Short mmCIF file of C-alpha atoms and ligand atoms in Angstrom, two decimals:
data_model
loop_
_atom_site.label_atom_id
_atom_site.label_comp_id
_atom_site.label_asym_id
_atom_site.label_seq_id
_atom_site.Cartn_x
_atom_site.Cartn_y
_atom_site.Cartn_z
CA MET J 1 123.19 125.57 88.15
CA PRO J 2 119.54 125.00 88.89
CA GLN J 3 118.55 122.66 91.50
CA PRO J 4 117.92 119.03 90.21
CA CYS J 5 114.45 117.94 89.51
CA ASN J 6 113.04 116.24 92.45
CA VAL J 7 111.43 112.89 91.59
CA VAL J 8 109.40 110.42 93.54
CA VAL J 9 108.90 107.01 92.04
CA LEU J 10 105.76 104.69 92.85
CA LEU J 11 106.23 101.01 92.50
CA SER J 12 104.71 97.74 93.41
CA GLY J 13 107.24 95.06 92.29
CA THR J 14 110.83 94.23 91.24
CA GLY J 15 111.87 97.70 90.37
CA SER J 16 114.10 97.14 87.25
CA ASN J 17 112.71 100.36 85.85
CA LEU J 18 113.65 102.13 89.14
CA GLN J 19 117.06 100.70 88.75
CA ALA J 20 117.43 101.98 85.29
CA LEU J 21 116.66 105.46 86.33
CA ILE J 22 118.91 105.24 89.49
CA ASP J 23 121.75 104.00 87.04
CA SER J 24 120.98 106.76 84.36
CA LEU J 25 120.88 109.65 86.76
CA ASP J 26 124.17 108.47 88.12
CA ASP J 27 126.12 107.77 85.04
CA GLY J 28 128.18 110.83 84.93
CA THR J 29 126.98 112.04 81.48
CA ASP J 30 125.94 115.51 82.97
CA ASN J 31 129.35 116.56 84.17
CA GLY J 32 128.27 115.05 87.56
CA LYS J 33 125.27 117.47 87.69
CA SER J 34 122.44 114.98 87.33
CA PRO J 35 119.06 116.88 85.96
CA ALA J 36 117.19 114.78 88.53
CA ARG J 37 117.36 113.24 91.88
CA ILE J 38 115.08 110.58 93.10
CA ALA J 39 113.94 111.81 96.42
CA ALA J 40 111.90 108.79 97.54
CA VAL J 41 110.47 105.47 96.44
CA ILE J 42 107.02 104.60 97.65
CA ALA J 43 105.39 101.18 97.45
CA ASN J 44 102.05 99.67 97.97
CA ARG J 45 103.58 96.47 98.84
CA SER J 46 106.15 95.78 101.81
CA ASP J 47 107.56 92.95 99.67
CA ALA J 48 108.47 95.02 96.56
CA PHE J 49 112.01 94.34 95.67
CA GLY J 50 112.33 97.96 94.26
CA LEU J 51 112.43 99.05 98.07
CA GLN J 52 115.68 97.24 98.48
CA ARG J 53 117.15 98.68 95.29
CA ALA J 54 116.17 101.98 96.75
CA ARG J 55 117.60 101.35 100.13
CA ASP J 56 121.00 100.12 98.39
CA ALA J 57 121.10 103.39 96.58
CA GLY J 58 120.40 105.53 99.61
CA ILE J 59 117.01 106.69 98.61
CA ALA J 60 114.30 107.21 101.17
CA THR J 61 111.44 104.62 101.10
CA ARG J 62 107.88 104.59 102.31
CA VAL J 63 105.22 101.70 102.18
CA LEU J 64 101.62 102.32 102.10
CA GLU J 65 99.72 99.08 101.81
CA HIS J 66 96.38 99.82 99.98
CA GLY J 67 94.65 97.05 102.05
CA ASP J 68 95.18 99.27 104.99
CA TYR J 69 92.83 101.99 103.83
CA ASP J 70 89.15 102.25 103.55
CA GLY J 71 88.83 102.41 99.75
CA ARG J 72 90.64 104.08 96.95
CA ASP J 73 90.02 107.75 97.84
CA ALA J 74 91.58 107.18 101.50
CA PHE J 75 94.57 105.30 99.94
CA ASP J 76 95.18 107.89 97.33
CA GLU J 77 94.87 110.69 99.81
CA ALA J 78 97.39 109.24 102.05
CA LEU J 79 99.55 108.45 99.08
CA MET J 80 99.33 112.12 98.17
CA GLN J 81 100.61 113.27 101.59
CA ALA J 82 103.42 110.87 101.57
CA ILE J 83 104.31 111.89 98.17
CA ASP J 84 104.23 115.69 98.83
CA ALA J 85 106.38 115.43 101.74
CA PHE J 86 109.34 115.08 99.30
CA ALA J 87 107.98 117.98 97.36
CA PRO J 88 108.42 116.58 93.84
CA GLN J 89 108.41 118.25 90.56
CA LEU J 90 107.93 114.96 88.93
CA VAL J 91 105.99 111.57 89.96
CA VAL J 92 107.06 108.42 88.11
CA LEU J 93 104.95 105.29 88.12
CA ALA J 94 107.32 102.30 87.62
CA GLY J 95 105.26 99.29 87.82
CA PHE J 96 102.77 100.70 90.09
CA MET J 97 99.87 98.46 90.09
CA ARG J 98 97.05 100.54 91.40
CA ILE J 99 94.53 102.35 89.40
CA LEU J 100 94.67 106.15 90.75
CA THR J 101 91.53 108.21 91.48
CA PRO J 102 90.69 111.31 89.30
CA GLY J 103 91.47 113.54 92.43
CA PHE J 104 95.13 112.05 92.43
CA VAL J 105 95.60 112.39 88.71
CA ARG J 106 94.43 116.10 88.82
CA HIS J 107 96.66 116.93 91.71
CA TYR J 108 99.58 115.82 89.58
CA HIS J 109 98.43 116.86 86.30
CA GLY J 110 101.45 117.37 83.95
CA ARG J 111 103.81 115.99 86.31
CA LEU J 112 102.95 112.33 86.50
CA LEU J 113 104.38 109.75 84.00
CA ASN J 114 103.71 106.02 83.54
CA ILE J 115 105.66 103.29 81.48
CA HIS J 116 103.23 100.70 80.05
CA PRO J 117 104.42 97.48 78.48
CA SER J 118 102.69 97.76 75.16
CA LEU J 119 102.27 99.94 72.10
CA LEU J 120 99.53 102.08 73.36
CA PRO J 121 96.62 102.50 72.50
CA ARG J 122 96.89 98.73 71.88
CA HIS J 123 96.65 96.61 75.05
CA LYS J 124 95.56 98.90 77.83
CA GLY J 125 95.48 97.35 81.32
CA LEU J 126 97.23 94.15 82.18
CA HIS J 127 98.68 90.92 80.70
CA THR J 128 99.86 92.97 77.67
CA HIS J 129 102.40 90.33 76.35
CA GLN J 130 100.06 87.50 76.20
CA ARG J 131 97.53 89.74 74.63
CA ALA J 132 99.81 90.80 71.90
CA LEU J 133 100.63 87.17 71.11
CA ASP J 134 97.06 86.17 71.16
CA ALA J 135 96.26 89.04 68.79
CA GLY J 136 98.93 87.92 66.52
CA ASP J 137 100.72 91.36 66.49
CA ALA J 138 103.75 91.63 64.57
CA GLU J 139 104.99 94.47 66.48
CA HIS J 140 105.01 95.03 70.31
CA GLY J 141 106.86 97.25 72.60
CA CYS J 142 106.47 99.93 75.49
CA SER J 143 105.27 103.49 76.01
CA VAL J 144 105.88 106.29 78.25
CA HIS J 145 102.80 108.64 78.69
CA PHE J 146 101.45 111.38 80.90
CA VAL J 147 98.88 109.84 83.29
CA THR J 148 95.27 110.93 83.03
CA GLU J 149 92.08 109.63 84.47
CA GLU J 150 91.51 107.45 81.58
CA LEU J 151 93.56 104.05 82.30
CA ASP J 152 96.57 103.96 79.99
CA GLY J 153 94.90 106.63 77.85
CA GLY J 154 97.20 109.48 78.53
CA PRO J 155 99.09 111.45 75.87
CA LEU J 156 102.28 109.64 74.69
CA VAL J 157 105.70 110.74 75.12
CA VAL J 158 107.89 108.10 73.63
CA GLN J 159 107.39 104.42 72.46
CA ALA J 160 110.03 101.67 71.60
CA VAL J 161 108.97 99.06 69.09
CA ILE J 162 110.15 95.42 68.87
CA PRO J 163 109.44 92.90 66.22
CA VAL J 164 107.39 89.83 67.49
CA HIS J 165 109.18 86.42 66.57
CA SER J 166 107.14 83.36 65.83
CA GLN J 167 108.83 81.63 68.73
CA ASP J 168 108.09 84.43 71.32
CA THR J 169 106.44 83.62 74.60
CA ALA J 170 104.99 86.23 76.91
CA GLY J 171 108.22 85.71 78.96
CA SER J 172 110.46 86.22 76.07
CA LEU J 173 108.48 89.25 74.91
CA ALA J 174 108.62 90.57 78.63
CA GLN J 175 112.44 90.48 78.69
CA ARG J 176 112.90 92.16 75.31
CA VAL J 177 110.23 94.81 76.40
CA HIS J 178 112.11 95.65 79.63
CA VAL J 179 115.44 96.18 77.64
CA GLN J 180 113.45 98.85 75.79
CA GLU J 181 111.84 100.16 78.89
CA HIS J 182 115.10 100.82 80.49
CA GLN J 183 116.01 103.10 77.63
CA ILE J 184 112.92 105.04 77.24
CA TYR J 185 112.08 105.79 80.70
CA PRO J 186 115.31 107.42 81.72
CA LEU J 187 115.15 109.34 78.33
CA ALA J 188 111.73 110.78 79.07
CA VAL J 189 112.64 111.55 82.75
CA ARG J 190 115.65 113.35 81.73
CA TRP J 191 113.72 115.41 79.03
CA PHE J 192 111.27 116.31 81.72
CA ALA J 193 114.08 117.13 84.36
CA LYS J 194 115.81 119.43 81.84
CA GLY J 195 112.58 121.42 80.93
CA ARG J 196 112.62 119.89 77.59
CA LEU J 197 109.47 117.95 77.87
CA ARG J 198 106.15 119.33 79.22
CA LEU J 199 102.33 118.67 78.84
CA GLY J 200 100.87 121.60 76.78
CA GLU J 201 97.29 122.39 76.31
CA SER J 202 97.00 120.14 73.27
CA GLY J 203 99.49 117.45 74.17
CA PRO J 204 103.22 116.86 75.03
CA LEU J 205 105.62 119.07 73.85
CA LEU J 206 109.45 118.30 73.33
CA ASP J 207 111.58 121.58 73.04
CA GLY J 208 108.34 123.45 72.48
CA ASN J 209 107.40 121.42 69.29
CA PRO J 210 104.32 119.16 69.50
CA LEU J 211 105.15 115.32 69.91
CA PRO J 212 103.36 112.93 67.32
CA ALA J 213 100.35 111.01 68.53
CA THR J 214 102.67 107.98 68.90
CA GLY J 215 104.97 110.03 71.05
CA TYR J 216 108.73 110.02 70.09
CA LEU J 217 108.97 106.63 68.19
CA ILE J 218 112.06 104.56 68.59
CA ASN J 219 111.70 101.91 65.84
CA SER J 220 114.07 99.63 67.65
CA LYS J 221 116.25 97.06 66.04
CA GLU J 222 116.62 96.20 69.68
CA THR J 223 119.56 98.50 69.87
CA PRO J 224 117.90 101.66 70.62
CA CYS J 225 119.02 104.50 68.39
CA ALA J 226 120.32 107.68 69.87
CA ALA J 227 117.43 110.08 70.62
CA PRO J 228 117.61 113.77 71.05
N1 LIG K 301 94.13 106.79 86.55
C1 LIG K 301 95.11 106.13 86.26
N2 LIG K 301 95.68 105.13 86.98
C2 LIG K 301 96.79 104.40 86.67
C3 LIG K 301 97.21 104.61 85.19
C4 LIG K 301 96.49 105.53 84.41
O1 LIG K 301 96.82 105.66 83.16
N3 LIG K 301 95.47 106.24 85.01
N4 LIG K 301 98.25 103.83 84.83
C5 LIG K 301 98.51 102.55 85.78
C6 LIG K 301 99.55 101.57 85.37
N5 LIG K 301 98.96 100.57 84.70
C7 LIG K 301 99.37 100.05 83.55
O2 LIG K 301 100.28 100.64 82.99
C8 LIG K 301 97.95 99.52 85.44
C9 LIG K 301 98.13 99.41 86.88
C10 LIG K 301 97.12 98.61 87.47
C11 LIG K 301 95.97 98.13 86.95
C12 LIG K 301 95.04 97.44 87.54
O3 LIG K 301 94.20 96.76 87.04
N6 LIG K 301 95.04 97.36 88.96
C13 LIG K 301 94.15 96.86 89.85
C14 LIG K 301 94.90 95.89 90.82
C15 LIG K 301 95.89 95.07 90.13
C16 LIG K 301 96.74 94.35 91.14
O4 LIG K 301 96.79 94.73 92.32
O5 LIG K 301 97.63 93.37 90.71
C17 LIG K 301 93.33 97.78 90.78
O6 LIG K 301 93.89 98.88 90.84
O7 LIG K 301 92.31 97.45 91.09
C18 LIG K 301 95.81 98.40 85.54
C19 LIG K 301 96.65 99.26 84.83
C20 LIG K 301 98.70 103.02 87.02
N7 LIG K 301 97.47 103.78 87.53
N1 GAR K 302 100.09 98.34 83.76
C1 GAR K 302 101.38 98.83 84.41
C2 GAR K 302 102.39 97.65 84.21
O1 GAR K 302 102.12 96.74 83.80
N2 GAR K 302 103.65 98.19 84.17
C3 GAR K 302 104.79 97.43 83.90
O2 GAR K 302 105.27 96.58 85.07
C4 GAR K 302 106.60 96.21 84.97
C5 GAR K 302 107.36 96.67 86.15
O3 GAR K 302 108.54 96.20 85.97
P1 GAR K 302 109.68 96.52 87.12
O4 GAR K 302 109.16 96.49 88.52
O5 GAR K 302 111.03 95.67 86.85
O6 GAR K 302 110.25 97.98 86.64
C6 GAR K 302 107.05 97.01 83.53
O7 GAR K 302 107.24 96.12 82.50
C7 GAR K 302 106.02 98.19 83.29
O8 GAR K 302 105.94 98.43 81.98
#
C-alpha cells in the first residue's frame, strides 16, 4: 500500500472546508487506508477557528501572521519554509485570504488547489455571493481549481452549480454554496491523492483524460450526484 498523500492546508478563517476534508479522509470508505493525510494546517491569522478544528483532530498547526513580515515576498518565503517542513505532495487553500506571489505559485505548480465561491470565470476575487445577486445570475456555485499566478484564473477541476432563488440573500447563497463546497473539495483532493487527477501541459487530466474547461461539472439539484 503506497504511503498516503501528504497534504498541507492553508486557511484564514472558520475552516468548514478543512472540517469537510478531515471528515472525508476519516470516513472509512477506503478500507481504513485513507488516500491522503493532512500533515498540517497553517493559518495567517491566530484567531482562525480552523486552527481549533485542526487541534481537535490532532493535526499539527502553525500560524504565520502576514503583518509580521516586510511585504508579500518575505511572507511567502516564510510560508514556503513552514509548508515544506511537512513535505507535502499537495497544498490546499481552504479559505486562505492572501494573494500568493508568482514565486510561491511556481514552487507548488501542479500541486496547489483552491476552492472559490463562484462559478469561475465569473466573479473572481471577493464578495462573490453579493456580486452574483447584483448581476442577476440565475445560477451560482463553487469551483475547485489549480492555482496559478492569475488570481482565481487557474484551470478548473470541478464545479458545482446551484440555482439562485428570488428570495436568496448573500447569506443564504453562502450557506447553500458551502454545502456544495464540502462535497467537491474532498472529491478533488481524493482524485489527486489517488493519482487520478494531475495538471498536464494542456490542463487538468482525470484518469488521463482532459477535463472540460468547466472542470467536472456537478449540476447540483443540491443533492450532489455521485461523481467518479
Ligand atoms: N496567485 C494566486 N493567489 C491566490 C489565489 C490564486 O488563484 N492565485 N486564490 C486565492 C483565493 N482567493 C479566492 O479564491 C482570494 C483570496 C484573497 C484575495 C484578496 O484580495 N486578498 C487580499 C487581502 C484580503 C483580506 O485579507 O481580507 C490581499 O491578499 O491583499 C482575493 C482572492 C488565494 N490566493
Ligand atoms: N477567495 C477565496 C474565498 O473566498 N474562499 C472561500 O472562503 C470560504 C472559507 O470558508 P471555510 O473557512 O468555512 O472553509 C469558502 O466559501 C471558500 O470558497
